[in-house]
Amino acid sequence: MRGTTLRRLRLASQITFFLLFVFLLLRTEFPGSVRSAGADVRVPYPVSLFLETDPLVALATALSTASLYRHLLWAVPFVLLALIVGRGFCGWMCPLGSLHHFVGSMKSERKRGPKLLESNRYKRWQSAKYYVLTVVLVMALFGSVAGLLLDPLSFLVRSMATAVLPVLNYGLRASLDWAHELPLGPARVGVSGVATVLDATVLSFRQPHFHQALAIGLLFAFVLVLNMRVTRFWCRAICPLGAMLGVVSRWSFVQLQKHDEKCNDCKRCELHCQGGDDPIPGAIWRKAECHLCMNCLGDCPEGGLSFTWSGRPGKQTRETPQLQRRAVVTSLVAGAVGLPLLRTGPGVKAAGDPLLIRPPGSVDEEHFLDRCIRCGDCMKVCPNNALHPALFEAGVEGLWSPVLVPRIGYCEPNCTLCTQVCPTGAIWEMTVAEKIGSPARMAPDGTVQQPGRDPNRIGTAFYDRGRCLPWAMGIECIVCEEWCPTSPKAIYLVPAQVTDATGQTKTVRQPYVEPKRCTGCGACEFACPIKGRPAVYVTSAGESRSKANQFLLPENQPLQRS
Ligand code: SF4
Ligand code: SF4
Ligand code: SF4
């Protein structure tokens, strides 16, 4: 097949996979009110598909958990694909790679004429990604997948979900509102039509906003802008998935053959090379760096290059990455000591931050950090915008893992969306019945017919009586009790006689929490009318996933010695 045809096919493949990625990301939400939807609400599309097919996510989580989560079995065909076509995934399928490809194609002063040719020659710093991969895998071996912050698909989903799409949503809504205000006459129909189309495709049901969005968005923008200096800098120097596929490509069948006799040294094959792998005759072709973009084939006017399926390397081919022993040892050591360093401070074993409220269905904290790749899918899908990227609530190691912030959004009792989209099992899938629990069923004679099931608790509510209106000021307020969704309610009101500033006594109802009924959903904190710090707040104490993070209630206390 001719080089130009292959190049067109690659472009079509990139566009198809990128659009599929964006479509699935946009569908990572429930369009409507989960509260009024009633029954078990399901995500209708396999929205985590790209993450589930990611071989690096599968390998790192398999190392950290000594098991392979069933959804990640999808990665196996992609490992086999890499054994056939090497880094073809980078050039033809990866949505982040395609974005870099697009931005890298833009003209810039730094990449003109000889400078462009020079920037597309192989550089030793391209080996950095193999050291990044080593650190990621060694840390995984010791039980943390924090390094997957740099996995390209996790990086892209998180950046798009928490920074890019919210900004886009805000901008489009503001533009539509502005257009609606214009004196357009009959043309207003056009604006309404555009609004309808955008509502059905791109716009979120409600405007989301996330903690850490600025930092995540700036990092994303920085990584994209780097392309103006070096084409696909991320893919060449940083990407640990690219490095993994580069290592595997050693066994792949596709080989570049250079026909020196046809080459007139015009160097066009280097003009648009994406990998910086030196396809030009006379130089060593770096197979592990090649994305199979086919630009060199399309650009060569003399037919001096061809790809074959022979599996037999050409004379000028280096099949393995070029690594320095000392740097490999350094990255092994960095991975081994990096984790204990990350775990200094209030991490997994320490008392824990009371604000570390994880999504319902989360596994216990130590195993959570073995699994959570910080992709942000759970945050994107949450209909109440309750889940946010953590800063240091889970220690440095837990950066950008999900935490529930009840003041912004509470956990809807009949919603299990975040449990459905987690690609790695950091949040286990559960039904609404499992989430809200059920009372024991009793026989007429008083015996237990079917034992009850506890609800899934993510924390417990506490009162700050110094700020609570009935407690601190003797003013009636029952907002928290009204919002509490459990049945029977976890918040109960007790009438009390209080004396006001004039000496008059009156009766107000003061709220209390029954911890066994409280699920930590945060609806009370969300609704509390006190501005600033709320009078009722949720901490992670009592969460179902932890044996240690429990109250010392009388029935839990060890027997006293007499
Ligand atoms: S945190 Fe609660 S409300 Fe948000 S997606 Fe998860 S289950 Fe639904
Ligand atoms: S818990 Fe959330 S951020 Fe972590 S892997 Fe699951 S979906 Fe992604
Ligand atoms: S967190 Fe508040 S609203 Fe939720 S169950 Fe507990 S007391 Fe009720």
XYZ file of C-alpha atoms and ligand atoms in Angstrom:
586
model
C 0.000 0.000 0.000
C 1.297 3.484 -0.812
C 2.599 5.736 1.945
C 0.006 8.468 1.346
C -2.834 5.914 1.574
C -1.437 4.533 4.814
C -1.128 8.048 6.159
C -4.771 8.770 5.335
C -5.841 5.535 6.988
C -3.896 6.489 10.104
C -5.557 9.895 10.171
C -9.009 8.307 9.822
C -8.178 5.907 12.654
C -6.961 8.742 14.902
C -10.103 10.791 14.285
C -12.372 7.770 14.880
C -10.725 6.811 18.173
C -10.538 10.398 19.372
C -14.229 11.002 18.658
C -15.120 7.715 20.371
C -13.088 8.790 23.389
C -14.797 12.200 23.554
C -18.224 10.634 23.067
C -17.694 8.194 25.948
C -16.341 10.948 28.166
C -19.340 13.179 27.456
C -21.660 10.265 28.222
C -19.989 9.746 31.607
C -22.934 11.358 33.346
C -26.593 10.857 34.040
C -28.605 13.443 32.107
C -31.294 14.317 34.582
C -32.072 14.168 38.257
C -31.017 10.889 39.833
C -33.175 11.717 42.818
C -36.357 11.728 40.762
C -35.234 8.866 38.497
C -36.160 6.458 41.292
C -34.901 3.002 40.372
C -31.297 1.822 39.964
C -29.824 4.291 37.472
C -27.283 2.759 35.095
C -24.611 4.345 32.896
C -25.799 3.266 29.422
C -22.361 3.115 27.722
C -19.053 1.403 28.580
C -17.616 4.790 29.472
C -14.373 3.451 30.995
C -13.522 1.419 27.901
C -10.288 3.244 27.052
C -8.967 2.922 30.607
C -9.935 -0.728 30.750
C -7.955 -1.488 27.594
C -4.821 0.241 28.883
C -2.043 -2.386 29.271
C -0.082 -0.225 31.717
C -3.082 0.181 34.016
C -3.608 -3.592 33.896
C 0.056 -4.410 34.594
C 0.587 -1.838 37.363
C -2.636 -2.707 39.209
C -1.874 -6.422 38.788
C 1.522 -5.824 40.430
C 0.076 -3.719 43.241
C -2.850 -6.025 44.032
C -1.411 -9.401 42.944
C -4.589 -9.917 40.903
C -6.148 -8.707 37.669
C -9.461 -6.875 38.046
C -11.992 -8.461 35.678
C -12.670 -5.251 33.705
C -8.963 -4.940 32.932
C -8.949 -8.213 31.000
C -9.757 -5.964 28.014
C -6.102 -4.922 28.087
C -4.907 -8.393 27.044
C -5.816 -7.961 23.325
C -3.949 -4.663 23.327
C -0.799 -6.340 24.637
C -1.140 -8.883 21.828
C -1.649 -6.014 19.377
C 1.602 -4.432 20.596
C 3.337 -7.759 19.959
C 2.238 -7.449 16.334
C 2.463 -3.720 15.587
C 4.695 -2.315 18.355
C 3.754 1.268 19.174
C 1.018 1.363 16.542
C -1.373 2.223 19.407
C 0.521 5.512 19.938
C 0.272 6.514 16.303
C -3.180 5.216 15.391
C -5.356 4.975 18.483
C -4.214 6.858 21.576
C -6.467 9.931 22.016
C -3.810 11.850 23.960
C -1.251 10.985 21.268
C -3.644 12.249 18.597
C -4.111 15.508 20.493
C -0.331 15.939 20.694
C -0.077 15.069 17.008
C -2.619 17.769 16.174
C -1.002 20.481 18.334
C 2.474 19.403 17.210
C 1.438 19.942 13.569
C 0.912 23.645 14.195
C 3.581 25.944 12.860
C 6.004 27.459 15.337
C 9.208 29.495 15.147
C 11.076 26.747 16.983
C 10.240 24.186 14.340
C 11.045 25.653 10.952
C 13.383 24.355 8.237
C 16.634 22.940 9.653
C 15.355 23.455 13.230
C 12.398 21.187 12.496
C 14.648 18.510 11.011
C 16.989 18.737 13.977
C 14.112 18.540 16.491
C 12.871 15.348 14.823
C 16.223 13.520 15.122
C 16.536 10.959 17.914
C 17.744 12.452 21.247
C 19.142 10.636 24.239
C 16.608 12.289 26.548
C 13.915 10.198 24.853
C 15.092 7.364 27.140
C 13.615 9.263 30.123
C 10.233 7.580 29.611
C 11.772 4.134 30.253
C 13.037 5.358 33.606
C 9.592 6.813 34.350
C 8.109 3.405 33.507
C 10.599 1.704 35.828
C 9.654 3.988 38.733
C 5.927 3.442 38.058
C 6.277 -0.358 38.028
C 8.582 -0.596 41.054
C 6.189 1.583 43.057
C 3.329 -0.658 41.912
C 5.279 -3.702 43.055
C 5.522 -2.122 46.498
C 1.781 -1.439 46.542
C 1.056 1.994 45.088
C -0.183 3.050 41.672
C 0.421 6.746 42.345
C 2.742 6.707 39.314
C -0.274 6.122 37.082
C -0.973 9.824 37.456
C 1.265 9.860 34.367
C -0.584 7.153 32.490
C -1.713 8.925 29.297
C -5.342 7.810 29.419
C -5.743 8.527 33.115
C -4.015 11.898 32.529
C -6.329 12.760 29.637
C -9.586 11.647 31.286
C -8.756 13.520 34.503
C -7.712 16.703 32.690
C -10.722 16.702 30.376
C -13.234 15.751 33.071
C -12.165 18.145 35.810
C -10.737 21.088 33.873
C -11.381 21.221 30.118
C -15.048 20.168 29.925
C -16.210 22.325 32.876
C -14.534 25.373 31.298
C -16.004 24.515 27.893
C -19.421 24.012 29.449
C -19.241 27.352 31.231
C -18.094 29.179 28.106
C -20.787 27.679 25.877
C -23.573 28.323 28.385
C -22.438 31.932 28.873
C -22.298 32.429 25.079
C -25.783 30.961 24.627
C -27.180 33.142 27.425
C -25.563 36.175 25.805
C -26.947 35.230 22.359
C -30.429 34.821 23.864
C -30.294 38.413 25.119
C -29.511 39.831 21.674
C -32.346 41.487 19.710
C -32.278 38.844 16.983
C -35.959 38.740 16.096
C -36.880 35.600 14.161
C -33.191 34.569 14.060
C -33.594 33.663 17.736
C -34.921 30.314 16.503
C -31.405 29.576 15.233
C -29.902 30.232 18.681
C -32.506 27.952 20.262
C -31.674 25.274 17.694
C -27.949 25.497 18.487
C -28.739 25.369 22.211
C -30.848 22.229 21.705
C -28.088 20.501 19.741
C -25.421 21.465 22.283
C -27.642 20.345 25.161
C -28.033 16.933 23.559
C -24.337 16.496 22.780
C -21.716 18.533 24.585
C -23.282 20.426 27.471
C -23.492 18.946 30.949
C -26.830 18.683 32.686
C -25.495 21.049 35.340
C -22.345 23.134 35.511
C -19.633 21.156 37.341
C -16.622 22.639 39.108
C -13.800 20.809 40.800
C -11.166 21.386 43.428
C -7.651 21.356 41.900
C -9.053 22.102 38.441
C -6.663 25.015 37.923
C -3.541 22.947 38.688
C -4.774 19.997 36.609
C -5.765 22.273 33.710
C -2.475 24.223 33.746
C -0.449 21.007 33.727
C -2.487 19.731 30.788
C -2.041 22.995 28.883
C 1.707 22.992 29.622
C 2.113 19.464 28.283
C 0.234 20.415 25.098
C 2.214 23.617 24.597
C 5.476 21.636 24.776
C 4.529 20.335 21.318
C 5.263 23.769 19.892
C 8.907 23.171 20.772
C 9.290 19.437 20.245
C 6.672 17.392 18.402
C 5.005 14.933 20.795
C 7.416 15.712 23.620
C 5.135 13.809 26.032
C 5.168 10.673 23.865
C 8.895 10.841 23.227
C 10.132 11.611 26.739
C 7.508 11.065 29.443
C 4.771 8.587 28.567
C 5.189 5.347 30.578
C 2.626 3.535 28.396
C 4.577 4.521 25.284
C 7.715 3.181 26.973
C 6.001 -0.107 27.798
C 4.794 -0.532 24.217
C 8.276 0.443 23.023
C 9.802 -2.377 25.077
C 7.203 -4.862 23.774
C 7.763 -3.691 20.172
C 11.091 -5.509 20.261
C 9.149 -8.664 19.334
C 6.739 -7.041 16.862
C 6.627 -8.075 13.213
C 6.591 -4.655 11.570
C 10.019 -3.550 10.355
C 11.205 -0.471 8.485
C 13.359 -1.264 5.471
C 15.625 1.473 4.163
C 16.598 1.427 0.506
C 19.814 3.456 0.529
C 20.210 3.225 -3.227
C 16.983 5.200 -3.786
C 17.668 7.902 -1.189
C 18.740 11.315 -2.532
C 19.279 12.669 1.006
C 16.445 15.216 0.753
C 15.627 14.475 4.429
C 11.886 14.837 3.842
C 11.274 11.627 5.785
C 12.253 13.503 8.949
C 9.960 16.481 8.371
C 6.890 14.962 10.035
C 8.356 12.023 11.964
C 6.261 11.728 15.150
C 8.508 9.473 17.182
C 11.941 10.990 16.555
C 13.185 7.548 15.536
C 15.460 8.396 12.598
C 13.807 6.700 9.603
C 16.305 8.391 7.258
C 18.663 6.033 5.412
C 22.163 6.136 6.799
C 20.987 6.478 10.406
C 19.965 3.799 12.918
C 16.165 3.353 12.990
C 14.964 3.205 16.626
C 12.144 0.717 16.501
C 11.009 1.317 20.103
C 10.459 5.009 19.351
C 8.486 4.573 16.108
C 4.712 5.287 16.303
C 4.087 3.806 12.836
C 2.564 7.146 11.784
C 3.641 6.434 8.172
C 4.540 10.086 7.583
C 8.054 9.135 6.430
C 6.619 6.819 3.781
C 4.184 9.450 2.576
C 6.848 12.168 2.484
C 9.583 10.210 0.654
C 9.310 11.039 -3.068
C 11.746 8.281 -4.118
C 10.232 5.233 -2.437
C 13.367 4.942 -0.299
C 11.465 3.500 2.696
C 9.008 0.660 3.193
C 7.446 -1.208 6.099
C 7.379 -5.009 5.963
C 5.727 -7.713 8.063
C 8.775 -9.968 7.833
C 9.773 -9.579 11.492
C 13.358 -9.557 10.199
C 15.054 -6.274 11.131
C 16.746 -4.209 8.455
C 20.505 -3.567 8.562
C 20.121 -0.142 10.179
C 17.726 -1.082 12.984
C 18.021 -0.958 16.753
C 15.214 -3.064 18.226
C 15.639 -2.279 21.914
C 15.504 1.056 23.737
C 18.839 2.697 24.403
C 19.286 2.713 28.175
C 22.078 3.598 30.561
C 22.714 1.071 33.285
C 23.312 3.730 35.918
C 20.034 5.493 35.101
C 18.147 2.180 35.254
C 19.592 1.448 38.709
C 18.757 4.991 39.828
C 15.141 4.631 38.706
C 14.866 1.226 40.421
C 16.088 2.798 43.648
C 13.863 5.861 43.135
C 10.827 3.591 42.794
C 11.775 1.614 45.903
C 12.434 4.613 48.165
C 9.807 6.838 46.532
C 6.888 5.036 48.112
C 8.072 5.232 51.750
C 8.816 8.909 51.096
C 5.314 9.467 49.734
C 3.889 7.706 52.758
C 5.572 9.931 55.289
C 3.072 12.383 56.703
C -0.626 11.720 57.232
C -0.872 8.806 54.841
C -2.473 5.392 54.924
C -1.251 4.148 58.274
C -1.449 7.434 60.175
C -4.594 8.620 61.924
C -5.971 9.822 58.623
C -7.618 13.063 57.713
C -11.243 13.202 58.945
C -12.107 14.907 55.652
C -10.915 11.882 53.701
C -14.421 10.733 52.797
C -14.193 8.247 49.951
C -16.997 7.391 47.494
C -19.454 4.671 48.568
C -18.200 1.173 47.811
C -14.540 2.166 48.119
C -12.182 -0.541 49.331
C -10.184 0.149 52.497
C -7.654 2.952 52.215
C -4.514 0.872 51.788
C -6.066 -1.127 48.962
C -7.707 1.959 47.542
C -4.287 3.446 46.843
C -3.256 0.094 45.312
C -6.006 0.554 42.762
C -7.056 4.146 42.209
C -5.352 5.541 39.105
C -6.794 9.061 39.639
C -8.610 8.948 36.303
C -11.471 11.098 37.583
C -14.231 9.017 35.953
C -16.033 8.788 39.313
C -15.817 12.570 39.715
C -17.149 13.156 36.213
C -20.123 10.848 36.622
C -21.242 12.057 40.052
C -24.545 13.870 39.437
C -24.150 16.030 42.540
C -20.572 17.147 41.813
C -19.786 15.632 45.221
C -16.466 13.990 44.317
C -13.314 16.054 43.869
C -9.591 15.435 43.353
C -7.879 15.353 46.762
C -4.956 17.583 47.584
C -3.223 16.084 50.648
C -6.233 14.612 52.501
C -4.825 11.138 51.731
C -1.193 12.198 52.056
C 1.035 13.067 49.095
C 0.466 9.575 47.708
C -3.265 10.185 47.400
C -2.925 13.336 45.288
C -5.950 13.734 42.957
C -7.682 10.608 44.210
C -11.428 11.155 44.815
C -12.807 12.662 48.027
C -16.376 13.592 48.790
C -16.874 17.254 49.714
C -20.385 17.401 51.206
C -20.505 21.191 51.330
C -20.428 21.161 47.509
C -22.493 18.030 46.882
C -23.808 15.105 48.884
C -24.024 11.422 48.036
C -27.460 10.648 46.590
C -28.889 7.560 48.353
C -30.334 5.962 45.223
C -27.242 6.562 43.082
C -24.424 4.088 42.435
C -22.976 5.700 39.316
C -19.413 6.085 40.590
C -19.351 2.408 41.533
C -20.261 1.519 37.928
C -17.520 3.451 36.163
C -14.385 2.775 38.238
C -12.105 0.827 35.864
C -9.861 -0.718 38.500
C -12.151 -1.810 41.331
C -11.004 0.921 43.746
C -14.763 1.448 44.067
C -16.666 -1.834 43.967
C -19.827 -1.951 41.936
C -22.903 -2.175 44.132
C -26.664 -1.979 43.810
C -28.857 0.630 45.458
C -30.216 -2.104 47.771
C -26.674 -2.900 48.925
C -25.961 0.779 49.384
C -28.936 1.718 51.516
C -29.185 -1.618 53.380
C -32.390 -3.213 54.586
C -34.063 -3.904 57.933
C -34.435 -7.469 59.227
C -37.633 -9.237 58.189
C -39.455 -10.634 61.217
C -41.886 -13.552 61.420
C -45.236 -13.070 63.260
C -43.804 -14.986 66.198
C -41.001 -12.426 66.564
C -38.195 -14.565 65.151
C -35.884 -13.173 62.447
C -36.993 -14.442 59.042
C -34.288 -12.658 57.089
C -31.449 -10.788 58.768
C -31.125 -7.088 57.979
C -28.209 -5.607 56.100
C -26.270 -2.529 57.196
C -26.088 0.353 54.733
C -22.777 1.271 53.170
C -21.447 4.090 55.371
C -18.938 6.612 54.123
C -18.805 8.575 57.391
C -20.875 10.097 60.165
C -22.380 13.507 60.836
C -21.419 15.583 63.894
C -22.847 18.792 65.306
C -20.928 21.918 66.087
C -23.268 23.125 68.806
C -21.546 26.501 68.961
C -22.816 27.225 65.427
C -26.104 25.294 65.336
C -29.078 27.706 65.544
C -31.250 25.720 68.034
C -28.234 24.888 70.229
C -26.300 28.168 70.146
C -29.068 30.757 69.733
C -32.278 29.034 70.685
C -33.662 29.572 67.168
C -35.808 26.837 65.623
C -34.195 25.203 62.521
C -34.883 21.706 61.224
C -33.285 21.895 57.774
C -30.789 19.084 58.434
C -33.494 16.782 59.768
C -35.648 17.447 56.716
C -32.794 16.689 54.320
C -31.642 13.518 56.057
C -32.651 10.772 53.581
C -32.390 7.683 55.758
C -35.441 5.821 56.929
C -35.879 6.128 59.854
C -34.025 9.427 59.895
C -30.566 9.529 61.407
C -31.223 13.033 62.696
C -33.851 13.275 65.405
C -35.160 16.334 67.203
C -35.621 16.669 70.944
C -37.726 19.568 72.326
C -35.831 21.624 74.890
C -36.652 24.646 77.060
C -34.303 27.555 76.374
C -34.130 31.048 77.856
C -33.580 33.948 75.462
C -31.753 37.255 76.068
C -34.903 38.893 77.555
C -35.263 36.094 80.096
C -38.253 34.495 78.382
C -38.341 30.721 78.078
C -39.447 28.952 74.924
C -39.317 25.475 73.423
C -37.062 24.684 70.440
C -36.267 21.334 68.870
C -32.585 20.500 69.073
C -31.046 17.993 66.605
C -29.097 14.853 67.496
C -27.512 12.159 65.310
C -28.106 8.432 65.726
C -24.785 7.127 64.385
C -26.094 3.664 63.544
C -28.557 5.153 61.072
C -26.241 7.793 59.627
C -24.593 6.826 56.330
C -22.397 9.925 56.078
C -24.114 10.985 52.858
C -23.552 14.644 53.724
C -27.038 15.898 52.786
C -27.327 17.601 56.193
C -23.974 19.382 55.763
C -24.878 20.374 52.210
C -28.188 21.870 53.287
C -27.111 23.503 56.566
C -28.066 27.190 56.193
C -25.178 28.480 58.295
C -22.789 30.356 55.999
C -19.137 29.357 55.933
C -18.293 26.455 58.247
C -21.513 24.429 58.659
C -23.075 23.578 62.019
C -23.362 19.927 61.027
C -20.469 18.272 59.240
C -19.464 14.800 58.131
C -16.188 13.038 58.852
C -15.058 9.609 57.718
C -15.477 8.139 61.229
C -17.638 5.019 61.139
C -17.045 4.310 57.423
C -17.941 0.734 56.457
C -14.669 0.069 54.626
C -12.443 0.476 57.695
C -12.255 -1.641 60.814
C -10.049 0.930 62.544
C -11.912 4.161 61.768
C -14.817 3.406 64.123
C -16.300 5.028 67.218
C -15.717 3.587 70.618
C -19.451 3.172 71.182
C -20.354 1.270 74.349
C -21.127 -1.936 72.435
C -17.770 -1.755 70.648
C -15.685 -1.206 73.751
C -13.725 -4.081 75.233
C -15.102 -5.415 78.503
C -13.740 -3.610 81.562
C -11.826 -5.717 84.027
C -13.506 -5.808 87.413
S -20.681 9.901 45.311
Fe -22.784 9.246 45.649
S -24.016 10.665 44.408
Fe -21.898 10.772 43.651
S -21.802 9.223 41.997
Fe -21.109 8.226 43.843
S -22.985 7.263 44.609
Fe -23.643 8.806 43.159
S -11.711 5.647 42.225
Fe -12.270 7.176 40.689
S -10.336 8.133 40.141
Fe -9.835 6.205 41.149
S -9.652 4.681 39.496
Fe -11.755 4.574 40.246
S -12.901 5.963 38.892
Fe -10.717 6.463 38.632
S -24.870 12.474 56.905
Fe -26.513 13.752 57.675
S -28.146 13.564 56.153
Fe -26.710 11.870 55.774
S -27.540 10.130 56.924
Fe -26.080 11.200 58.282
S -27.297 12.651 59.440
Fe -28.554 11.993 57.685
